[in-house]
mmCIF file of N, CA and C in Angstrom:
data_model
loop_
_atom_site.group_PDB
_atom_site.id
_atom_site.type_symbol
_atom_site.label_atom_id
_atom_site.label_comp_id
_atom_site.label_asym_id
_atom_site.label_seq_id
_atom_site.Cartn_x
_atom_site.Cartn_y
_atom_site.Cartn_z
ATOM 1 N N MET O 1 47.526 113.133 6.633
ATOM 2 C CA MET O 1 48.962 113.697 6.754
ATOM 3 C C MET O 1 49.227 114.493 5.173
ATOM 4 N N SER O 2 49.679 115.731 5.302
ATOM 5 C CA SER O 2 49.867 116.372 4.020
ATOM 6 C C SER O 2 51.021 116.160 3.395
ATOM 7 N N GLU O 3 51.023 116.410 2.058
ATOM 8 C CA GLU O 3 52.144 115.934 1.216
ATOM 9 C C GLU O 3 53.108 117.152 1.261
ATOM 10 N N THR O 4 54.562 116.727 0.956
ATOM 11 C CA THR O 4 55.541 117.922 1.115
ATOM 12 C C THR O 4 56.390 117.688 -0.093
ATOM 13 N N VAL O 5 57.013 118.721 -0.327
ATOM 14 C CA VAL O 5 58.107 118.908 -1.466
ATOM 15 C C VAL O 5 59.259 119.450 -0.777
ATOM 16 N N HIS O 6 60.402 118.842 -1.240
ATOM 17 C CA HIS O 6 61.572 119.314 -0.722
ATOM 18 C C HIS O 6 62.486 120.005 -1.733
ATOM 19 N N ILE O 7 62.828 121.353 -1.771
ATOM 20 C CA ILE O 7 63.353 122.298 -2.704
ATOM 21 C C ILE O 7 64.733 122.546 -1.955
ATOM 22 N N SER O 8 65.704 122.153 -2.783
ATOM 23 C CA SER O 8 67.063 122.387 -2.707
ATOM 24 C C SER O 8 67.761 123.061 -3.804
ATOM 25 N N GLY O 9 68.772 123.895 -3.279
ATOM 26 C CA GLY O 9 69.676 124.588 -4.139
ATOM 27 C C GLY O 9 71.067 123.939 -4.034
ATOM 28 N N LEU O 10 71.767 123.707 -5.172
ATOM 29 C CA LEU O 10 72.960 123.140 -5.106
ATOM 30 C C LEU O 10 74.133 123.754 -5.944
ATOM 31 N N VAL O 11 75.252 123.886 -5.624
ATOM 32 C CA VAL O 11 76.391 124.315 -6.349
ATOM 33 C C VAL O 11 77.165 123.275 -6.563
ATOM 34 N N VAL O 12 77.131 122.803 -8.228
ATOM 35 C CA VAL O 12 77.932 121.532 -8.369
ATOM 36 C C VAL O 12 79.118 121.929 -9.087
ATOM 37 N N SER O 13 80.209 121.710 -8.592
ATOM 38 C CA SER O 13 81.524 121.951 -9.349
ATOM 39 C C SER O 13 82.121 120.740 -10.307
ATOM 40 N N CYS O 14 82.328 121.189 -11.439
ATOM 41 C CA CYS O 14 82.730 119.899 -12.431
ATOM 42 C C CYS O 14 84.071 120.211 -13.064
ATOM 43 N N VAL O 15 84.639 119.458 -13.513
ATOM 44 C CA VAL O 15 85.760 119.695 -14.566
ATOM 45 C C VAL O 15 85.415 120.345 -15.646
ATOM 46 N N ALA O 16 85.943 121.592 -15.899
ATOM 47 C CA ALA O 16 85.193 122.368 -17.039
ATOM 48 C C ALA O 16 85.258 121.753 -18.255
ATOM 49 N N GLU O 17 86.216 120.838 -18.535
ATOM 50 C CA GLU O 17 86.375 120.207 -19.737
ATOM 51 C C GLU O 17 85.444 119.036 -19.937
ATOM 52 N N LEU O 18 84.640 118.832 -18.841
ATOM 53 C CA LEU O 18 83.739 117.360 -18.751
ATOM 54 C C LEU O 18 82.327 118.306 -18.674
ATOM 55 N N GLU O 19 82.075 119.491 -18.715
ATOM 56 C CA GLU O 19 80.787 119.866 -18.503
ATOM 57 C C GLU O 19 79.757 119.740 -19.116
ATOM 58 N N GLY O 20 80.317 119.603 -20.834
ATOM 59 C CA GLY O 20 79.387 118.891 -21.851
ATOM 60 C C GLY O 20 78.684 117.560 -21.853
ATOM 61 N N ALA O 21 79.264 116.920 -20.820
ATOM 62 C CA ALA O 21 78.650 115.525 -20.398
ATOM 63 C C ALA O 21 78.003 115.563 -19.228
ATOM 64 N N VAL O 22 78.473 116.584 -18.244
ATOM 65 C CA VAL O 22 77.846 116.488 -16.848
ATOM 66 C C VAL O 22 76.558 117.039 -17.103
ATOM 67 N N ILE O 23 76.296 118.032 -17.887
ATOM 68 C CA ILE O 23 74.940 118.915 -18.057
ATOM 69 C C ILE O 23 73.933 117.972 -18.297
ATOM 70 N N PRO O 24 74.114 117.155 -19.481
ATOM 71 C CA PRO O 24 72.974 116.198 -19.938
ATOM 72 C C PRO O 24 72.735 115.249 -18.772
ATOM 73 N N ALA O 25 73.779 114.811 -18.112
ATOM 74 C CA ALA O 25 73.507 113.713 -16.895
ATOM 75 C C ALA O 25 72.763 114.310 -15.911
ATOM 76 N N LEU O 26 72.659 115.531 -15.688
ATOM 77 C CA LEU O 26 72.007 116.246 -14.668
ATOM 78 C C LEU O 26 70.521 116.191 -15.048
ATOM 79 N N THR O 27 70.213 116.352 -16.197
ATOM 80 C CA THR O 27 68.828 116.452 -16.868
ATOM 81 C C THR O 27 68.233 115.116 -16.678
ATOM 82 N N GLU O 28 68.976 114.150 -16.616
ATOM 83 C CA GLU O 28 68.376 112.628 -16.366
ATOM 84 C C GLU O 28 67.972 112.635 -15.102
ATOM 85 N N ILE O 29 68.222 113.283 -14.161
ATOM 86 C CA ILE O 29 67.980 113.279 -12.534
ATOM 87 C C ILE O 29 66.624 113.711 -12.480
ATOM 88 N N PRO O 30 65.521 113.049 -12.150
ATOM 89 C CA PRO O 30 64.263 113.532 -11.770
ATOM 90 C C PRO O 30 64.024 114.649 -10.890
ATOM 91 N N GLY O 31 63.504 116.057 -11.424
ATOM 92 C CA GLY O 31 63.633 117.007 -10.162
ATOM 93 C C GLY O 31 64.697 117.863 -10.328
ATOM 94 N N CYS O 32 65.513 117.485 -11.159
ATOM 95 C CA CYS O 32 66.973 118.538 -11.379
ATOM 96 C C CYS O 32 66.703 119.404 -12.467
ATOM 97 N N GLU O 33 67.017 120.744 -12.056
ATOM 98 C CA GLU O 33 66.952 121.632 -13.035
ATOM 99 C C GLU O 33 68.501 122.562 -13.144
ATOM 100 N N LEU O 34 69.136 122.753 -14.285
ATOM 101 C CA LEU O 34 70.113 123.710 -14.157
ATOM 102 C C LEU O 34 69.645 124.997 -14.314
ATOM 103 N N HIS O 35 70.222 125.900 -13.591
ATOM 104 C CA HIS O 35 69.918 127.341 -13.858
ATOM 105 C C HIS O 35 70.928 128.413 -14.183
ATOM 106 N N THR O 36 72.040 128.227 -13.931
ATOM 107 C CA THR O 36 73.329 128.755 -14.621
ATOM 108 C C THR O 36 74.645 128.061 -14.186
ATOM 109 N N LYS O 37 75.587 128.514 -14.884
ATOM 110 C CA LYS O 37 76.826 128.037 -15.065
ATOM 111 C C LYS O 37 77.986 128.934 -15.297
ATOM 112 N N THR O 38 79.107 128.878 -14.890
ATOM 113 C CA THR O 38 80.365 129.622 -14.967
ATOM 114 C C THR O 38 81.171 128.987 -15.983
ATOM 115 N N ASP O 39 82.163 129.671 -16.589
ATOM 116 C CA ASP O 39 83.060 129.139 -17.528
ATOM 117 C C ASP O 39 84.127 128.298 -16.534
ATOM 118 N N GLU O 40 84.385 128.343 -15.412
ATOM 119 C CA GLU O 40 85.115 127.718 -14.602
ATOM 120 C C GLU O 40 84.476 126.217 -14.294
ATOM 121 N N GLY O 41 83.209 126.107 -14.668
ATOM 122 C CA GLY O 41 82.774 124.688 -14.158
ATOM 123 C C GLY O 41 81.908 124.652 -13.006
ATOM 124 N N LYS O 42 81.397 125.623 -12.641
ATOM 125 C CA LYS O 42 80.466 125.579 -11.572
ATOM 126 C C LYS O 42 78.925 125.829 -12.035
ATOM 127 N N LEU O 43 77.988 124.903 -11.750
ATOM 128 C CA LEU O 43 76.905 124.832 -12.143
ATOM 129 C C LEU O 43 75.836 125.171 -10.679
ATOM 130 N N VAL O 44 74.899 125.913 -11.080
ATOM 131 C CA VAL O 44 73.735 126.142 -10.091
ATOM 132 C C VAL O 44 72.534 125.335 -10.427
ATOM 133 N N VAL O 45 72.253 124.547 -9.546
ATOM 134 C CA VAL O 45 71.077 123.598 -9.919
ATOM 135 C C VAL O 45 69.895 123.453 -8.836
ATOM 136 N N THR O 46 68.645 123.279 -9.004
ATOM 137 C CA THR O 46 67.747 122.800 -8.041
ATOM 138 C C THR O 46 67.285 121.720 -8.127
ATOM 139 N N LEU O 47 66.702 121.302 -7.081
ATOM 140 C CA LEU O 47 66.196 119.834 -6.992
ATOM 141 C C LEU O 47 64.776 119.834 -6.216
ATOM 142 N N GLU O 48 63.915 119.298 -6.735
ATOM 143 C CA GLU O 48 62.521 119.052 -6.129
ATOM 144 C C GLU O 48 62.447 117.650 -6.021
ATOM 145 N N ARG O 49 62.097 117.369 -4.721
ATOM 146 C CA ARG O 49 61.712 116.017 -4.516
ATOM 147 C C ARG O 49 60.737 115.763 -3.490
ATOM 148 N N ASP O 50 60.363 114.806 -3.303
ATOM 149 C CA ASP O 50 59.196 114.453 -2.362
ATOM 150 C C ASP O 50 59.706 114.023 -0.814
ATOM 151 N N SER O 51 60.839 113.695 -0.550
ATOM 152 C CA SER O 51 61.419 113.601 0.741
ATOM 153 C C SER O 51 62.870 113.549 1.091
ATOM 154 N N GLN O 52 63.281 113.822 2.266
ATOM 155 C CA GLN O 52 64.578 114.102 2.548
ATOM 156 C C GLN O 52 65.512 113.096 1.995
ATOM 157 N N ALA O 53 65.068 111.673 2.030
ATOM 158 C CA ALA O 53 65.830 110.382 1.432
ATOM 159 C C ALA O 53 66.122 110.644 -0.097
ATOM 160 N N SER O 54 64.840 111.039 -0.627
ATOM 161 C CA SER O 54 64.993 111.061 -1.872
ATOM 162 C C SER O 54 66.061 112.303 -2.327
ATOM 163 N N THR O 55 65.734 113.280 -1.640
ATOM 164 C CA THR O 55 66.846 114.266 -1.802
ATOM 165 C C THR O 55 68.313 113.752 -1.711
ATOM 166 N N SER O 56 68.544 113.059 -0.705
ATOM 167 C CA SER O 56 69.918 112.492 -0.575
ATOM 168 C C SER O 56 70.439 111.962 -1.624
ATOM 169 N N ASP O 57 69.411 110.795 -2.079
ATOM 170 C CA ASP O 57 69.712 109.946 -3.066
ATOM 171 C C ASP O 57 69.990 110.844 -4.290
ATOM 172 N N ALA O 58 69.297 111.769 -4.951
ATOM 173 C CA ALA O 58 69.442 112.504 -5.901
ATOM 174 C C ALA O 58 71.164 113.296 -5.644
ATOM 175 N N ILE O 59 71.487 113.984 -4.635
ATOM 176 C CA ILE O 59 72.738 114.525 -4.240
ATOM 177 C C ILE O 59 73.786 113.444 -4.470
ATOM 178 N N GLU O 60 73.532 112.098 -4.056
ATOM 179 C CA GLU O 60 74.801 111.203 -4.294
ATOM 180 C C GLU O 60 74.739 110.837 -5.654
ATOM 181 N N ALA O 61 73.524 110.835 -6.375
ATOM 182 C CA ALA O 61 73.656 110.576 -7.825
ATOM 183 C C ALA O 61 74.272 111.600 -8.778
ATOM 184 N N ILE O 62 74.246 112.921 -8.250
ATOM 185 C CA ILE O 62 74.871 113.923 -8.894
ATOM 186 C C ILE O 62 76.373 113.954 -8.676
ATOM 187 N N SER O 63 76.733 113.503 -7.266
ATOM 188 C CA SER O 63 77.912 113.523 -6.898
ATOM 189 C C SER O 63 79.048 112.262 -7.837
ATOM 190 N N ALA O 64 78.094 111.143 -8.126
ATOM 191 C CA ALA O 64 78.590 110.056 -8.728
ATOM 192 C C ALA O 64 78.886 110.346 -10.538
ATOM 193 N N ILE O 65 78.467 111.494 -11.071
ATOM 194 C CA ILE O 65 78.383 111.840 -12.351
ATOM 195 C C ILE O 65 79.767 112.009 -12.744
ATOM 196 N N GLU O 66 80.579 111.304 -13.623
ATOM 197 C CA GLU O 66 81.927 111.376 -14.086
ATOM 198 C C GLU O 66 82.083 112.959 -14.487
ATOM 199 N N GLY O 67 83.040 113.549 -13.688
ATOM 200 C CA GLY O 67 83.450 114.993 -14.084
ATOM 201 C C GLY O 67 82.995 116.031 -12.914
ATOM 202 N N VAL O 68 82.154 115.248 -12.003
ATOM 203 C CA VAL O 68 81.862 116.096 -10.737
ATOM 204 C C VAL O 68 82.703 115.999 -9.714
ATOM 205 N N MET O 69 83.406 117.111 -9.290
ATOM 206 C CA MET O 69 84.261 117.049 -8.169
ATOM 207 C C MET O 69 83.674 117.267 -7.045
ATOM 208 N N ASN O 70 82.534 117.990 -6.777
ATOM 209 C CA ASN O 70 81.932 118.450 -5.519
ATOM 210 C C ASN O 70 80.279 118.793 -5.591
ATOM 211 N N THR O 71 79.735 118.295 -4.655
ATOM 212 C CA THR O 71 78.129 118.845 -4.594
ATOM 213 C C THR O 71 77.974 119.613 -3.365
ATOM 214 N N ALA O 72 77.588 120.765 -3.345
ATOM 215 C CA ALA O 72 77.658 121.458 -2.057
ATOM 216 C C ALA O 72 75.959 121.937 -2.100
ATOM 217 N N LEU O 73 75.423 121.662 -0.982
ATOM 218 C CA LEU O 73 73.994 121.919 -0.719
ATOM 219 C C LEU O 73 74.085 123.563 -0.206
ATOM 220 N N ALA O 74 73.268 124.319 -0.895
ATOM 221 C CA ALA O 74 73.532 125.886 -0.646
ATOM 222 C C ALA O 74 72.029 126.331 0.073
ATOM 223 N N TYR O 75 71.120 125.488 -0.195
ATOM 224 C CA TYR O 75 69.618 125.901 0.313
ATOM 225 C C TYR O 75 68.787 124.512 0.485
ATOM 226 N N HIS O 76 67.918 124.599 1.463
ATOM 227 C CA HIS O 76 66.983 123.414 1.491
ATOM 228 C C HIS O 76 65.750 124.031 2.259
ATOM 229 N N ARG O 77 64.522 123.564 1.575
ATOM 230 C CA ARG O 77 63.340 124.083 2.369
ATOM 231 C C ARG O 77 62.388 122.977 2.010
ATOM 232 N N VAL O 78 61.443 122.824 3.027
ATOM 233 C CA VAL O 78 60.277 121.795 2.872
ATOM 234 C C VAL O 78 59.066 122.545 2.979
ATOM 235 N N GLU O 79 58.220 122.202 1.718
ATOM 236 C CA GLU O 79 56.964 123.124 1.448
ATOM 237 C C GLU O 79 55.921 122.107 1.849
ATOM 238 N N GLN O 80 54.886 122.388 2.522
ATOM 239 C CA GLN O 80 53.568 121.560 2.645
ATOM 240 C C GLN O 80 52.630 121.853 1.240
ATOM 241 N N LEU O 81 52.145 120.910 0.782
ATOM 242 C CA LEU O 81 51.245 121.161 -0.361
ATOM 243 C C LEU O 81 49.931 121.126 -0.031
#
């Protein structure tokens, strides 16, 4: 059986005033990378995980960060390694 990597693109909406705490919390999540942000508190991040379950767990962890209002999945792809 071949290994896979799950690559997801997310838009994370957070309270703009709490962005300074949200961004470091995102970096604590393995496989999570911030790519860009807006002044209104929208963050574009990617996740690289080894399974769908792990991806779901990471999305739940992002949603649970204090200051995060919404986490929207914009893209998901499974690559065979």
